[in-house]
Amino acid sequence: MAKRRALRRYTWFDWFNIAFMSLFCFITLFPIWYVLVGSFNEGLDYTMGGVWFWPRVWTLDNYLVVVTDAAIWKGYLVTIGRTVIGTVTSVVFTSVVAYAVSRRNLRGRKVYYWIFMFTMFFGGGIIPYFILLKTIGLLNNFLVYVVPSLFSAYNMIVISVFFAQLPDSLCEAARIDGAGEYRILFTIVMPLSKPILSTVALWSIVGHWNSYLDSMYYVNDPDLYSLQYVLMRIINKSSVPTNPGVTLPPSLYETITAKTVSFAAIIVSTIPVLACYPFLQKYFASGFMVGAVKE
Amino acid sequence: MEKLSRAQTQTIEGNGGEAKAPRRLHKKLRKNDWELLTMVWLGVLFVAVFCYAPLFGIVLAFKDGNNVLNIMNAILYGDWVGWDNFRSFLADGEFIDVMLNTLGLNSLMMLINFPAPVLFALLLNEIRPVRFKRTAQTISYLPHFLSWVVFGGIISALVNTDTGVLNALLVRSGLSSAPVDIIGDPKYFWGLIIVTSLIKGIGWGSIIYLAAISGVSKDLYEAAEIDGASRVGRILHVTLPGIAPSVVTFFLLSVSGILNSTVEHILVFQTQTNLSRSQVIDTMVLQYGLNHGMYSYATAIGLFKSVIACGLLVASNFLCKKLTGKGVY
C-alpha cells in the first residue's frame, strides 16, 4: 500500500501544494533576511532605497552602536533573569496547585476547581489590577515580572488533567511507605510528567521573552526595562542612540542612521530565539498535542 | 488539628461524607490530606490576591475617580456617581468608532484567521516529500516565536514608504502610482493587522489541527480510496469531518473573545495618524486609565467589556455542549 502510494504520480494538486508551501516559506523568511541585510548596510546609503537581497555598502557600524549600548545588555539581563526565575517558579507553583486539584480525595475539590475557573471568566480589568500592583509595592520592582505570572488557572488545569491520568498505584505505594504529598509530587509525579511540564515551561519562556507591556506600564526605571521594551524604544527613536561613556569613531556618525541601527538591534535581540527555536519547536509541538487531546 | 480539619471540611463541603479509610492507614491519610489542603490553599491565596482582590476595584467604575491623585482614597471614600461613567462612554464620540474597530477586526479575524490554520493543516498534511513537509512546518512556526516588537519592526521596514521593498514593488508593477503609507493610513490598518496576524499565527495555529488529523482513522482513507474518491474528495469527505468537532469547539471559543484584542499586536502598529481605525476597547482602557489617569472611566469601559465577554463565554459553552456533546468547562 505504502509503496503503491509512493509510486503514484504527482498530480496538479501536489504541485500546487508544494508551490504554495514554498511561497509561504518565502513570505515567512524573506522579511527576516531583509532586515538582516539592512543591518549590514551603511545607513546613509540605505535611505536611497533598493537594498533588498544583499547589502550594497557593507558596514559593521550599526552593530558597533548596538553592542556598545548598555541599555541592550541591561535589557538582556532583565529578560534572561525574568525568563529563568519566572518559568521555574511558575512551573513549580502551578504544579503544586495542579497536583492538589488532580487528587480525587482533596476535600472540597469541586469548590476549589470553580474558585480557579472563575478567574478565567471574569476579572476586575486592568485598572483595579494596576491599583493592586501599586498597593502591594510591585510597581517599579523586578518582582512584577515574576510574581503575577506564578500561577495561571489555564496552565493549572492543563497540568492537573495530565496528573490525573497517571496511574495511582505508584503514588499509593509511596503513601503506604509514609511519603508525604509534597514528596510524592516532587519525586514521583513531576518526573513522570515531563511532556506536559516542558510544554507549559516553554509557553512561559516564550511569554516572558517576548513581553513588553509590563515594562511599558508597570516599570519606569530604565534599568528594569525588559529587552523587548528596550528594543521598542530603539525602533521608535528617530535619532541614533548616543552611548554615554563609549567613544566611537566620529566618522561613524556621518553615515549612520537610526533605521539601520534599529535593524541591528532587532537582529541582536532575536539571535537567541533563532538559535534555539528549531530545537524547542519539536518539544513544543509534541507537548502541545498532549495538551490538545486532554479531553 | 483533627478538629480544625473537620471544621474546614464542613465549611467547604457542608455535610460532605468523608471516605472511611482502613483503620491502619487512618493517621497517615490524615496527614496527607492536610498536606493536600495546604497545596490548594497556596493557589487560593494567589487568586485571592491577584484575581479576587481587584474585583473590589470595580466600585471605581461607579465612583468619581477620574484624575485623582490617590486612587485608593477614591475607591474607599470617593463620591458615588452611579452609571455616569458608562453613560459618558456610550455618549463619547469615540464609542462608535471603538466598537466598530473591535467588532470589525475580530469578525474579520474569525472569518479569515480562524479557518486559515485549518486549511493550512489540511494542505500541509497532503505534502508528500517528508523532508519538505518537515522543513515547511518548522519554518511556519518561526514567526510565533518572535515578539510583536520584533515582528512590528520587521514589517515597518518592509512597508516603509521610502526604502521598503513592498512599496517599491507596488510602484514598479504599476499597482500604485505613489508609495502607500500602509501603517500610517487608517484605511489599511485592519488589513495590516489581519495579514500580520496571519503570517505570525497560521503555522502555530495549525499544530492543533494536525494533531486532530493524525487522529483520523487510516481505514477511512483506504475505504474512500477503494470507493474511488479523489485526493480532494478524501480531504473533503474524510479529513474534514474527522476534525470538525475540534474546529467547532475552537470556533465557539473564539466567538466569546470577540471583544478581546491582542494589545501587544495593536500597540506596535498604532500611531497618532491611524487612531481612528486602530483604537479598540482594550487599547482604549489602557490609554485612558494608565496614560491619562481617567481611572473610573477606564474601569467602567473594562467592566462593560468583561460583562459582555463573560455572557458570551457562557452562551458559547452552552452551544458547544449542544453541538458537540461536550463543553469546554
PDB file of C-alpha atoms in Angstrom, chain B residues 14 16 22 31 61 87 100 136 162 167 174 176 183 192 208 212 226 229 232 235 258 268 270 274 276 297 302 308:
ATOM      1  CA  GLY B  14     -21.303  21.349  54.036  1.00  0.00           C
ATOM      2  CA  GLY B  16     -19.831  16.173  52.957  1.00  0.00           C
ATOM      3  CA  PRO B  22      -8.889   1.500  56.747  1.00  0.00           C
ATOM      4  CA  LYS B  31      -1.549  13.974  57.464  1.00  0.00           C
ATOM      5  CA  ALA B  61     -16.492  52.358  37.805  1.00  0.00           C
ATOM      6  CA  ARG B  87     -23.171  56.968  30.148  1.00  0.00           C
ATOM      7  CA  LEU B 100     -16.697  49.235  15.160  1.00  0.00           C
ATOM      8  CA  ALA B 136       7.894  23.893   5.829  1.00  0.00           C
ATOM      9  CA  ASP B 162      10.951  55.429   1.072  1.00  0.00           C
ATOM     10  CA  ASN B 167       6.269  49.907  -1.809  1.00  0.00           C
ATOM     11  CA  GLY B 174       2.087  49.879 -11.637  1.00  0.00           C
ATOM     12  CA  SER B 176       0.019  52.159  -7.291  1.00  0.00           C
ATOM     13  CA  ILE B 183       0.969  51.768   8.684  1.00  0.00           C
ATOM     14  CA  LEU B 192      -2.325  45.197   8.224  1.00  0.00           C
ATOM     15  CA  ILE B 208      -3.691  21.527  16.992  1.00  0.00           C
ATOM     16  CA  ALA B 212      -6.654  16.137  15.162  1.00  0.00           C
ATOM     17  CA  ILE B 226     -11.337   1.950  -2.857  1.00  0.00           C
ATOM     18  CA  ALA B 229     -12.534   9.145  -4.055  1.00  0.00           C
ATOM     19  CA  VAL B 232      -9.567  16.454  -2.802  1.00  0.00           C
ATOM     20  CA  ILE B 235      -9.911  15.741   2.183  1.00  0.00           C
ATOM     21  CA  ILE B 258     -14.984  38.909  20.147  1.00  0.00           C
ATOM     22  CA  VAL B 268       3.059  48.011  17.973  1.00  0.00           C
ATOM     23  CA  GLN B 270      -0.799  52.063  16.410  1.00  0.00           C
ATOM     24  CA  ASN B 274      -4.213  55.698  12.280  1.00  0.00           C
ATOM     25  CA  SER B 276      -9.453  56.253  14.038  1.00  0.00           C
ATOM     26  CA  TYR B 297     -13.808  55.932  33.127  1.00  0.00           C
ATOM     27  CA  GLY B 302     -13.310  47.477  31.123  1.00  0.00           C
ATOM     28  CA  ILE B 308     -20.402  41.051  27.774  1.00  0.00           C
TER      29      ILE B 308
END
